[in-house]
mmCIF file of C-alpha atoms in Angstrom:
data_model
loop_
_atom_site.group_PDB
_atom_site.id
_atom_site.type_symbol
_atom_site.label_atom_id
_atom_site.label_comp_id
_atom_site.label_asym_id
_atom_site.label_seq_id
_atom_site.Cartn_x
_atom_site.Cartn_y
_atom_site.Cartn_z
ATOM 1 C CA UNK A 15 -86.755 -24.858 65.944
ATOM 2 C CA UNK A 16 -89.259 -21.997 66.148
ATOM 3 C CA UNK A 17 -92.649 -22.176 64.496
ATOM 4 C CA UNK A 18 -94.763 -19.018 64.478
ATOM 5 C CA UNK A 19 -98.402 -19.050 63.421
ATOM 6 C CA UNK A 20 -100.671 -16.073 63.931
ATOM 7 C CA UNK A 21 -103.819 -18.102 63.216
ATOM 8 C CA UNK A 22 -105.974 -20.002 65.643
ATOM 9 C CA UNK A 23 -105.862 -23.279 63.686
ATOM 10 C CA UNK A 24 -102.567 -24.399 65.175
ATOM 11 C CA UNK A 25 -103.350 -27.360 67.475
ATOM 12 C CA UNK A 26 -100.481 -26.306 69.744
ATOM 13 C CA UNK A 27 -102.191 -23.009 70.468
ATOM 14 C CA UNK A 28 -105.424 -24.805 71.282
ATOM 15 C CA UNK A 29 -103.446 -27.085 73.607
ATOM 16 C CA UNK A 30 -102.053 -24.026 75.410
ATOM 17 C CA UNK A 31 -105.503 -22.455 75.766
ATOM 18 C CA UNK A 32 -106.860 -25.737 77.111
ATOM 19 C CA UNK A 33 -103.891 -26.428 79.444
ATOM 20 C CA UNK A 34 -103.649 -29.818 77.741
ATOM 21 C CA UNK A 35 -101.370 -32.068 79.836
ATOM 22 C CA UNK A 36 -101.279 -34.664 77.034
ATOM 23 C CA UNK A 37 -99.317 -32.140 74.929
ATOM 24 C CA UNK A 38 -96.544 -31.883 77.528
ATOM 25 C CA UNK A 39 -93.292 -33.176 76.118
ATOM 26 C CA UNK A 40 -94.390 -32.541 72.538
ATOM 27 C CA UNK A 41 -93.408 -28.860 72.517
ATOM 28 C CA UNK A 42 -93.004 -25.796 74.733
ATOM 29 C CA UNK A 43 -94.264 -22.265 74.177
ATOM 30 C CA UNK A 44 -92.453 -19.022 74.940
ATOM 31 C CA UNK A 45 -93.826 -15.547 75.629
ATOM 32 C CA UNK A 46 -91.754 -12.723 74.158
ATOM 33 C CA UNK A 47 -93.041 -10.087 76.572
ATOM 34 C CA UNK A 48 -91.898 -12.041 79.651
ATOM 35 C CA UNK A 49 -88.938 -13.945 78.225
ATOM 36 C CA UNK A 50 -90.281 -17.172 79.792
ATOM 37 C CA UNK A 51 -91.192 -20.529 78.249
ATOM 38 C CA UNK A 52 -93.728 -23.026 79.630
ATOM 39 C CA UNK A 53 -95.280 -26.442 79.222
ATOM 40 C CA UNK A 54 -98.648 -26.497 77.364
ATOM 41 C CA UNK A 55 -100.365 -27.487 80.642
ATOM 42 C CA UNK A 56 -99.014 -24.499 82.586
ATOM 43 C CA UNK A 57 -101.776 -22.777 84.570
ATOM 44 C CA UNK A 58 -100.317 -19.311 84.186
ATOM 45 C CA UNK A 59 -102.431 -16.613 82.546
ATOM 46 C CA UNK A 60 -102.870 -17.236 78.822
ATOM 47 C CA UNK A 61 -100.668 -14.873 76.787
ATOM 48 C CA UNK A 62 -101.676 -12.958 73.684
ATOM 49 C CA UNK A 63 -101.261 -15.100 70.585
ATOM 50 C CA UNK A 64 -99.024 -12.621 68.772
ATOM 51 C CA UNK A 65 -96.499 -12.783 71.637
ATOM 52 C CA UNK A 66 -96.141 -16.583 71.512
ATOM 53 C CA UNK A 67 -93.492 -18.713 69.803
ATOM 54 C CA UNK A 68 -93.379 -22.511 69.825
ATOM 55 C CA UNK A 69 -90.275 -24.678 70.208
ATOM 56 C CA UNK A 70 -89.826 -28.424 69.831
ATOM 57 C CA UNK A 71 -87.700 -28.712 72.987
ATOM 58 C CA UNK A 72 -86.728 -26.688 76.086
ATOM 59 C CA UNK A 73 -83.163 -26.590 74.720
ATOM 60 C CA UNK A 74 -84.411 -24.800 71.591
ATOM 61 C CA UNK A 75 -86.278 -22.258 73.718
ATOM 62 C CA UNK A 76 -83.255 -21.591 75.925
ATOM 63 C CA UNK A 77 -81.004 -21.262 72.883
ATOM 64 C CA UNK A 78 -83.342 -18.481 71.735
ATOM 65 C CA UNK A 79 -82.861 -16.667 75.066
ATOM 66 C CA UNK A 80 -85.955 -17.716 77.018
ATOM 67 C CA UNK A 81 -85.965 -18.789 80.701
ATOM 68 C CA UNK A 82 -87.926 -21.765 82.094
ATOM 69 C CA UNK A 83 -91.134 -21.067 84.007
ATOM 70 C CA UNK A 84 -90.664 -21.668 87.762
ATOM 71 C CA UNK A 85 -94.278 -22.756 88.073
ATOM 72 C CA UNK A 86 -94.482 -25.602 85.528
ATOM 73 C CA UNK A 87 -90.709 -26.347 85.280
ATOM 74 C CA UNK A 88 -90.741 -27.216 81.568
ATOM 75 C CA UNK A 89 -87.078 -28.240 81.592
ATOM 76 C CA UNK A 90 -87.649 -30.990 84.173
ATOM 77 C CA UNK A 91 -88.044 -34.562 82.901
ATOM 78 C CA UNK A 92 -91.637 -35.424 82.034
ATOM 79 C CA UNK A 93 -93.339 -38.059 84.116
ATOM 80 C CA UNK A 94 -92.994 -41.526 82.659
ATOM 81 C CA UNK A 95 -96.005 -42.811 80.774
ATOM 82 C CA UNK A 96 -96.732 -46.283 82.209
ATOM 83 C CA UNK A 97 -99.224 -47.041 79.434
ATOM 84 C CA UNK A 98 -96.622 -46.295 76.747
ATOM 85 C CA UNK A 99 -94.104 -48.513 78.537
ATOM 86 C CA UNK A 100 -96.617 -51.384 78.777
ATOM 87 C CA UNK A 101 -97.617 -51.016 75.138
ATOM 88 C CA UNK A 102 -93.978 -51.004 74.039
ATOM 89 C CA UNK A 103 -93.312 -54.137 76.109
ATOM 90 C CA UNK A 104 -96.340 -55.897 74.590
ATOM 91 C CA UNK A 105 -95.201 -55.037 71.057
ATOM 92 C CA UNK A 106 -91.705 -56.362 71.794
ATOM 93 C CA UNK A 107 -93.179 -59.610 73.141
ATOM 94 C CA UNK A 108 -95.256 -60.056 69.985
ATOM 95 C CA UNK A 109 -92.273 -59.151 67.792
ATOM 96 C CA UNK A 110 -90.161 -61.891 69.391
ATOM 97 C CA UNK A 111 -92.847 -64.571 69.830
ATOM 98 C CA UNK A 112 -92.743 -67.649 67.625
ATOM 99 C CA UNK A 113 -96.359 -68.353 68.562
ATOM 100 C CA UNK A 114 -98.830 -65.566 69.303
ATOM 101 C CA UNK A 115 -99.668 -65.517 73.043
ATOM 102 C CA UNK A 116 -103.285 -65.327 74.127
ATOM 103 C CA UNK A 117 -104.528 -61.859 75.034
ATOM 104 C CA UNK A 118 -104.808 -62.731 78.724
ATOM 105 C CA UNK A 119 -101.266 -64.073 78.838
ATOM 106 C CA UNK A 120 -99.892 -61.035 76.990
ATOM 107 C CA UNK A 121 -101.744 -58.616 79.281
ATOM 108 C CA UNK A 122 -100.511 -60.420 82.389
ATOM 109 C CA UNK A 123 -96.902 -60.211 81.231
ATOM 110 C CA UNK A 124 -97.106 -56.410 80.958
ATOM 111 C CA UNK A 125 -99.185 -55.888 84.101
ATOM 112 C CA UNK A 126 -102.492 -54.834 82.540
ATOM 113 C CA UNK A 127 -105.969 -56.296 82.223
ATOM 114 C CA UNK A 128 -106.864 -57.719 78.791
ATOM 115 C CA UNK A 129 -109.476 -54.998 78.264
ATOM 116 C CA UNK A 130 -106.982 -52.243 79.097
ATOM 117 C CA UNK A 131 -104.319 -53.663 76.807
ATOM 118 C CA UNK A 132 -106.772 -54.027 73.917
ATOM 119 C CA UNK A 133 -107.902 -50.425 74.406
ATOM 120 C CA UNK A 134 -104.304 -49.183 74.397
ATOM 121 C CA UNK A 135 -103.564 -50.962 71.126
ATOM 122 C CA UNK A 136 -106.689 -49.576 69.499
ATOM 123 C CA UNK A 137 -106.263 -46.015 70.805
ATOM 124 C CA UNK A 138 -102.539 -45.621 70.121
ATOM 125 C CA UNK A 139 -101.811 -47.990 67.245
ATOM 126 C CA UNK A 140 -105.191 -48.245 65.572
ATOM 127 C CA UNK A 141 -105.254 -52.070 65.701
ATOM 128 C CA UNK A 142 -106.071 -54.778 68.234
ATOM 129 C CA UNK A 143 -103.255 -56.964 69.631
ATOM 130 C CA UNK A 144 -104.429 -59.754 67.312
ATOM 131 C CA UNK A 145 -104.413 -57.363 64.349
ATOM 132 C CA UNK A 146 -100.888 -56.279 65.229
ATOM 133 C CA UNK A 147 -99.770 -59.922 65.440
ATOM 134 C CA UNK A 148 -101.390 -60.715 62.067
ATOM 135 C CA UNK A 149 -99.561 -57.788 60.462
ATOM 136 C CA UNK A 150 -96.272 -59.038 61.923
ATOM 137 C CA UNK A 151 -96.836 -62.474 60.395
ATOM 138 C CA UNK A 152 -97.594 -60.954 57.011
ATOM 139 C CA UNK A 153 -94.428 -58.841 57.208
ATOM 140 C CA UNK A 154 -92.343 -61.929 58.048
ATOM 141 C CA UNK A 155 -93.964 -63.768 55.156
ATOM 142 C CA UNK A 156 -93.172 -60.911 52.762
ATOM 143 C CA UNK A 157 -89.545 -60.875 53.881
ATOM 144 C CA UNK A 158 -89.241 -64.625 53.426
ATOM 145 C CA UNK A 159 -90.699 -64.480 49.937
ATOM 146 C CA UNK A 160 -88.407 -61.627 48.961
ATOM 147 C CA UNK A 161 -85.403 -63.638 50.182
ATOM 148 C CA UNK A 162 -86.351 -66.381 47.745
ATOM 149 C CA UNK A 163 -87.810 -68.930 50.142
ATOM 150 C CA UNK A 164 -90.487 -71.254 48.813
ATOM 151 C CA UNK A 165 -94.041 -70.297 49.675
ATOM 152 C CA UNK A 166 -94.386 -73.227 52.078
ATOM 153 C CA UNK A 167 -91.116 -72.407 53.855
ATOM 154 C CA UNK A 168 -92.018 -68.737 54.139
ATOM 155 C CA UNK A 169 -95.495 -69.535 55.490
ATOM 156 C CA UNK A 170 -94.238 -71.742 58.305
ATOM 157 C CA UNK A 171 -91.246 -69.520 59.104
ATOM 158 C CA UNK A 172 -93.638 -66.577 59.471
ATOM 159 C CA UNK A 173 -95.638 -68.494 62.075
ATOM 160 C CA UNK A 174 -98.669 -69.654 60.101
ATOM 161 C CA UNK A 175 -99.856 -73.023 61.326
ATOM 162 C CA UNK A 176 -101.720 -74.141 58.202
ATOM 163 C CA UNK A 177 -101.306 -73.058 54.567
ATOM 164 C CA UNK A 178 -105.068 -72.732 54.019
ATOM 165 C CA UNK A 179 -105.468 -70.217 56.844
ATOM 166 C CA UNK A 180 -102.257 -68.492 55.883
ATOM 167 C CA UNK A 181 -103.394 -67.826 52.312
ATOM 168 C CA UNK A 182 -106.561 -66.154 53.528
ATOM 169 C CA UNK A 183 -104.919 -64.054 56.248
ATOM 170 C CA UNK A 184 -101.797 -63.171 54.276
ATOM 171 C CA UNK A 185 -103.825 -62.269 51.207
ATOM 172 C CA UNK A 186 -105.621 -59.598 53.213
ATOM 173 C CA UNK A 187 -102.296 -58.025 54.203
ATOM 174 C CA UNK A 188 -100.275 -58.487 51.037
ATOM 175 C CA UNK A 189 -103.139 -57.538 48.748
ATOM 176 C CA UNK A 190 -102.651 -60.772 46.797
ATOM 177 C CA UNK A 191 -101.905 -64.442 47.392
ATOM 178 C CA UNK A 192 -98.440 -65.312 48.715
ATOM 179 C CA UNK A 193 -97.620 -66.978 45.380
ATOM 180 C CA UNK A 194 -98.508 -63.833 43.433
ATOM 181 C CA UNK A 195 -96.493 -61.701 45.864
ATOM 182 C CA UNK A 196 -93.465 -63.951 45.372
ATOM 183 C CA UNK A 197 -93.729 -63.286 41.630
ATOM 184 C CA UNK A 198 -93.689 -59.507 42.202
ATOM 185 C CA UNK A 199 -97.421 -59.114 41.661
ATOM 186 C CA UNK A 200 -97.469 -61.141 38.483
ATOM 187 C CA UNK A 201 -100.990 -62.362 37.829
ATOM 188 C CA UNK A 202 -102.589 -59.549 39.849
ATOM 189 C CA UNK A 203 -105.048 -57.364 37.928
ATOM 190 C CA UNK A 204 -105.264 -53.684 38.777
ATOM 191 C CA UNK A 205 -107.844 -51.447 37.123
ATOM 192 C CA UNK A 206 -107.238 -47.720 36.889
ATOM 193 C CA UNK A 207 -108.716 -44.511 35.515
ATOM 194 C CA UNK A 208 -107.573 -40.898 35.277
ATOM 195 C CA UNK A 209 -109.362 -37.562 35.464
ATOM 196 C CA UNK A 210 -108.440 -33.870 35.801
ATOM 197 C CA UNK A 211 -108.678 -32.321 39.248
ATOM 198 C CA UNK A 212 -107.750 -29.057 40.953
ATOM 199 C CA UNK A 213 -104.204 -30.322 41.581
ATOM 200 C CA UNK A 214 -103.411 -31.682 38.128
ATOM 201 C CA UNK A 215 -104.158 -35.156 36.831
ATOM 202 C CA UNK A 216 -105.667 -37.696 39.223
ATOM 203 C CA UNK A 217 -105.231 -41.462 38.862
ATOM 204 C CA UNK A 218 -107.285 -43.930 40.872
ATOM 205 C CA UNK A 219 -106.384 -47.634 40.924
ATOM 206 C CA UNK A 220 -108.211 -50.571 42.488
ATOM 207 C CA UNK A 221 -107.790 -54.282 43.092
ATOM 208 C CA UNK A 222 -110.605 -56.677 43.891
ATOM 209 C CA UNK A 223 -110.101 -55.702 47.556
ATOM 210 C CA UNK A 224 -110.325 -51.946 47.193
ATOM 211 C CA UNK A 225 -108.484 -48.729 46.437
ATOM 212 C CA UNK A 226 -104.749 -49.477 46.128
ATOM 213 C CA UNK A 227 -103.285 -46.262 44.673
ATOM 214 C CA UNK A 228 -104.153 -42.605 44.215
ATOM 215 C CA UNK A 229 -101.602 -40.688 42.150
ATOM 216 C CA UNK A 230 -101.257 -36.994 41.277
ATOM 217 C CA UNK A 231 -99.276 -35.592 38.378
ATOM 218 C CA UNK A 232 -99.235 -33.216 35.458
ATOM 219 C CA UNK A 233 -100.675 -35.553 32.823
ATOM 220 C CA UNK A 234 -102.056 -39.029 32.212
ATOM 221 C CA UNK A 235 -98.729 -40.488 31.087
ATOM 222 C CA UNK A 236 -96.982 -39.344 34.271
ATOM 223 C CA UNK A 237 -99.488 -40.835 36.718
ATOM 224 C CA UNK A 238 -99.719 -44.064 34.721
ATOM 225 C CA UNK A 239 -95.923 -44.374 34.898
ATOM 226 C CA UNK A 240 -96.072 -43.896 38.673
ATOM 227 C CA UNK A 241 -98.575 -46.734 38.966
ATOM 228 C CA UNK A 242 -96.543 -49.005 36.698
ATOM 229 C CA UNK A 243 -93.382 -48.390 38.736
ATOM 230 C CA UNK A 244 -95.132 -49.488 41.923
ATOM 231 C CA UNK A 245 -96.737 -52.608 40.394
ATOM 232 C CA UNK A 246 -94.216 -53.614 37.705
ATOM 233 C CA UNK A 247 -95.489 -57.165 37.160
ATOM 234 C CA UNK A 248 -99.209 -56.682 37.647
ATOM 235 C CA UNK A 249 -101.658 -56.519 34.753
ATOM 236 C CA UNK A 250 -102.816 -52.897 34.512
ATOM 237 C CA UNK A 251 -106.154 -52.300 32.819
ATOM 238 C CA UNK A 252 -107.543 -48.841 32.115
ATOM 239 C CA UNK A 253 -111.264 -48.833 32.925
ATOM 240 C CA UNK A 254 -112.613 -45.292 32.798
ATOM 241 C CA UNK A 255 -116.247 -46.363 32.508
ATOM 242 C CA UNK A 256 -116.156 -49.034 35.199
ATOM 243 C CA UNK A 257 -114.378 -46.786 37.709
ATOM 244 C CA UNK A 258 -116.267 -43.566 36.956
ATOM 245 C CA UNK A 259 -118.112 -43.530 40.293
ATOM 246 C CA UNK A 260 -114.936 -44.334 42.249
ATOM 247 C CA UNK A 261 -113.021 -41.579 40.446
ATOM 248 C CA UNK A 262 -115.775 -39.056 41.217
ATOM 249 C CA UNK A 263 -115.732 -39.987 44.896
ATOM 250 C CA UNK A 264 -111.943 -39.777 45.183
ATOM 251 C CA UNK A 265 -111.795 -36.508 43.201
ATOM 252 C CA UNK A 266 -114.416 -34.965 45.494
ATOM 253 C CA UNK A 267 -112.380 -36.014 48.529
ATOM 254 C CA UNK A 268 -109.096 -34.727 47.052
ATOM 255 C CA UNK A 269 -110.617 -31.338 46.271
ATOM 256 C CA UNK A 270 -112.611 -31.142 49.532
ATOM 257 C CA UNK A 271 -111.007 -33.423 52.175
ATOM 258 C CA UNK A 272 -113.866 -32.933 54.602
ATOM 259 C CA UNK A 273 -116.044 -34.818 52.106
ATOM 260 C CA UNK A 274 -116.416 -38.350 53.454
ATOM 261 C CA UNK A 275 -114.819 -41.126 51.426
ATOM 262 C CA UNK A 276 -116.561 -44.434 52.061
ATOM 263 C CA UNK A 277 -114.529 -46.803 49.891
ATOM 264 C CA UNK A 278 -112.691 -50.010 50.838
ATOM 265 C CA UNK A 279 -108.918 -49.563 50.880
ATOM 266 C CA UNK A 280 -106.313 -52.095 49.811
ATOM 267 C CA UNK A 281 -103.373 -50.645 51.736
ATOM 268 C CA UNK A 282 -100.212 -52.724 51.513
ATOM 269 C CA UNK A 283 -97.569 -52.156 54.135
ATOM 270 C CA UNK A 284 -95.764 -53.436 57.168
ATOM 271 C CA UNK A 285 -97.389 -53.370 60.592
ATOM 272 C CA UNK A 286 -95.495 -50.183 61.450
ATOM 273 C CA UNK A 287 -96.409 -48.475 58.167
ATOM 274 C CA UNK A 288 -100.068 -49.272 58.721
ATOM 275 C CA UNK A 289 -99.875 -47.759 62.218
ATOM 276 C CA UNK A 290 -98.410 -44.564 60.757
ATOM 277 C CA UNK A 291 -101.005 -44.406 57.972
ATOM 278 C CA UNK A 292 -103.829 -44.904 60.472
ATOM 279 C CA UNK A 293 -102.489 -42.014 62.550
ATOM 280 C CA UNK A 294 -102.185 -39.836 59.439
ATOM 281 C CA UNK A 295 -105.895 -40.269 58.758
ATOM 282 C CA UNK A 296 -106.623 -38.799 62.200
ATOM 283 C CA UNK A 297 -105.042 -35.432 61.319
ATOM 284 C CA UNK A 298 -107.930 -33.064 60.481
ATOM 285 C CA UNK A 299 -107.867 -31.019 57.256
ATOM 286 C CA UNK A 300 -106.185 -27.659 57.808
ATOM 287 C CA UNK A 301 -103.833 -28.972 60.501
ATOM 288 C CA UNK A 302 -100.241 -30.191 60.282
ATOM 289 C CA UNK A 303 -97.898 -32.159 62.552
ATOM 290 C CA UNK A 304 -94.152 -32.701 62.525
ATOM 291 C CA UNK A 305 -92.522 -36.097 62.041
ATOM 292 C CA UNK A 306 -91.387 -35.974 65.678
ATOM 293 C CA UNK A 307 -94.916 -35.193 66.847
ATOM 294 C CA UNK A 308 -96.328 -38.031 64.768
ATOM 295 C CA UNK A 309 -93.805 -40.412 66.328
ATOM 296 C CA UNK A 310 -94.826 -39.241 69.805
ATOM 297 C CA UNK A 311 -98.498 -39.813 69.002
ATOM 298 C CA UNK A 312 -97.605 -43.382 68.094
ATOM 299 C CA UNK A 313 -95.942 -43.801 71.479
ATOM 300 C CA UNK A 314 -92.498 -44.074 69.846
ATOM 301 C CA UNK A 315 -90.816 -40.673 70.318
ATOM 302 C CA UNK A 316 -87.457 -41.916 69.067
ATOM 303 C CA UNK A 317 -88.833 -43.198 65.764
ATOM 304 C CA UNK A 318 -89.146 -39.946 63.801
ATOM 305 C CA UNK A 319 -86.858 -41.230 61.037
ATOM 306 C CA UNK A 320 -88.819 -44.481 60.712
ATOM 307 C CA UNK A 321 -92.058 -42.492 60.702
ATOM 308 C CA UNK A 322 -90.732 -40.346 57.865
ATOM 309 C CA UNK A 323 -89.996 -43.501 55.873
ATOM 310 C CA UNK A 324 -93.522 -44.821 56.419
ATOM 311 C CA UNK A 325 -95.011 -41.470 55.426
ATOM 312 C CA UNK A 326 -92.968 -41.508 52.219
ATOM 313 C CA UNK A 327 -94.176 -45.035 51.412
ATOM 314 C CA UNK A 328 -97.830 -43.980 51.263
ATOM 315 C CA UNK A 329 -99.434 -44.567 47.833
ATOM 316 C CA UNK A 330 -102.873 -43.027 48.476
ATOM 317 C CA UNK A 331 -102.475 -39.290 47.915
ATOM 318 C CA UNK A 332 -104.766 -37.199 50.167
ATOM 319 C CA UNK A 333 -106.852 -40.278 51.091
ATOM 320 C CA UNK A 334 -104.023 -41.038 53.521
ATOM 321 C CA UNK A 335 -103.025 -37.392 54.090
ATOM 322 C CA UNK A 336 -99.231 -37.559 54.285
ATOM 323 C CA UNK A 337 -99.123 -33.968 52.981
ATOM 324 C CA UNK A 338 -100.126 -32.815 56.488
ATOM 325 C CA UNK A 339 -96.727 -33.825 57.921
ATOM 326 C CA UNK A 340 -94.078 -31.079 57.944
ATOM 327 C CA UNK A 341 -90.615 -30.482 59.367
ATOM 328 C CA UNK A 342 -90.171 -29.449 62.978
ATOM 329 C CA UNK A 343 -89.675 -25.825 61.917
ATOM 330 C CA UNK A 344 -92.939 -25.854 59.975
ATOM 331 C CA UNK A 345 -91.213 -26.002 56.592
ATOM 332 C CA UNK A 346 -92.345 -28.322 53.818
ATOM 333 C CA UNK A 347 -90.277 -31.452 53.352
ATOM 334 C CA UNK A 348 -90.248 -33.733 50.336
ATOM 335 C CA UNK A 349 -93.525 -35.026 48.931
ATOM 336 C CA UNK A 350 -93.976 -37.913 46.513
ATOM 337 C CA UNK A 351 -96.235 -35.814 44.306
ATOM 338 C CA UNK A 352 -94.167 -32.606 44.453
ATOM 339 C CA UNK A 353 -93.540 -29.959 47.108
ATOM 340 C CA UNK A 354 -95.463 -27.342 45.127
ATOM 341 C CA UNK A 355 -98.502 -29.611 45.087
ATOM 342 C CA UNK A 356 -98.125 -30.225 48.829
ATOM 343 C CA UNK A 357 -98.113 -26.468 49.412
ATOM 344 C CA UNK A 358 -101.233 -26.093 47.272
ATOM 345 C CA UNK A 359 -103.049 -28.869 49.121
ATOM 346 C CA UNK A 360 -102.300 -27.318 52.511
ATOM 347 C CA UNK A 361 -103.224 -23.832 51.286
ATOM 348 C CA UNK A 362 -106.563 -25.105 49.979
ATOM 349 C CA UNK A 363 -107.335 -26.791 53.302
ATOM 350 C CA UNK A 364 -106.376 -23.725 55.331
ATOM 351 C CA UNK A 365 -107.863 -20.990 53.155
ATOM 352 C CA UNK A 366 -110.929 -22.817 51.986
ATOM 353 C CA UNK A 367 -111.793 -25.008 54.968
ATOM 354 C CA UNK A 368 -110.750 -27.994 52.890
ATOM 355 C CA UNK A 369 -112.528 -26.899 49.709
ATOM 356 C CA UNK A 370 -111.091 -25.437 46.503
#
């Protein structure tokens, strides 16, 4: 699909100007005056911006009538990424392992040094191999509890060696103890407060571990209902006075995303969801990416549908900026807090450098 942007903010245009080889395979660009399309890394003379159109794939460019460049051969298969292959193999080993292998053993099985493998996990997934393995255990535990297994059965089936260690580690991932999770959050206390902001009514909710929800809506009743739907069995306590400073900080960040937000987060998700949310936080204000591009950045180009599901599961509006993900043609897709609000958020970031 074609995406045309006459501005200089588009990261694809910057990739073309910089002959960025890392962008190869993510998109191609075509020049209307020559009728030719190229890879982003092509060393041909940079075209004028108004003559350029972007396409997700060479097939899209050719369907629009453009011919492949003979210099960079954009239609030829891209060179395999050995790092991506090794990372994928390591993740599959961890996914299937009953006991977590040591870092040295894992690295040896995929043909890398331990330091290189750790760096790959951190750079591409935002977690260490041990952090990835911990998230997998917590996900297995959550599944076991949801199936109705006893806490003890679920703990051992998930791979935890001792209940005492499991409660501490799993609590960090689930946001509550395994017993509370099994009861659907019953016994968990969540404090919240609301305030007006430039995009309607803002709700901020916290647990003892940190910020667990940021909701946007038209009025207090709407955002409170959104919170209640997500935590149906938790005890919700409105605490406007106690959360005043937190609300001010979040509101400032929502209205001006370049304002730093230094608050602990209590993000609850699977290992894959947390990888997606970490990558979302790397998208600068004023820029957007497609679901397919986000999947490629995660090293999983075939997982666009799964990425879309993880984006939709985000509960921290703007703090985890899922509004910066768009369709491949640049159009706005669904947004938990309303497509009109998504459009307004992106317009504010583009027109006001992130301020409104």
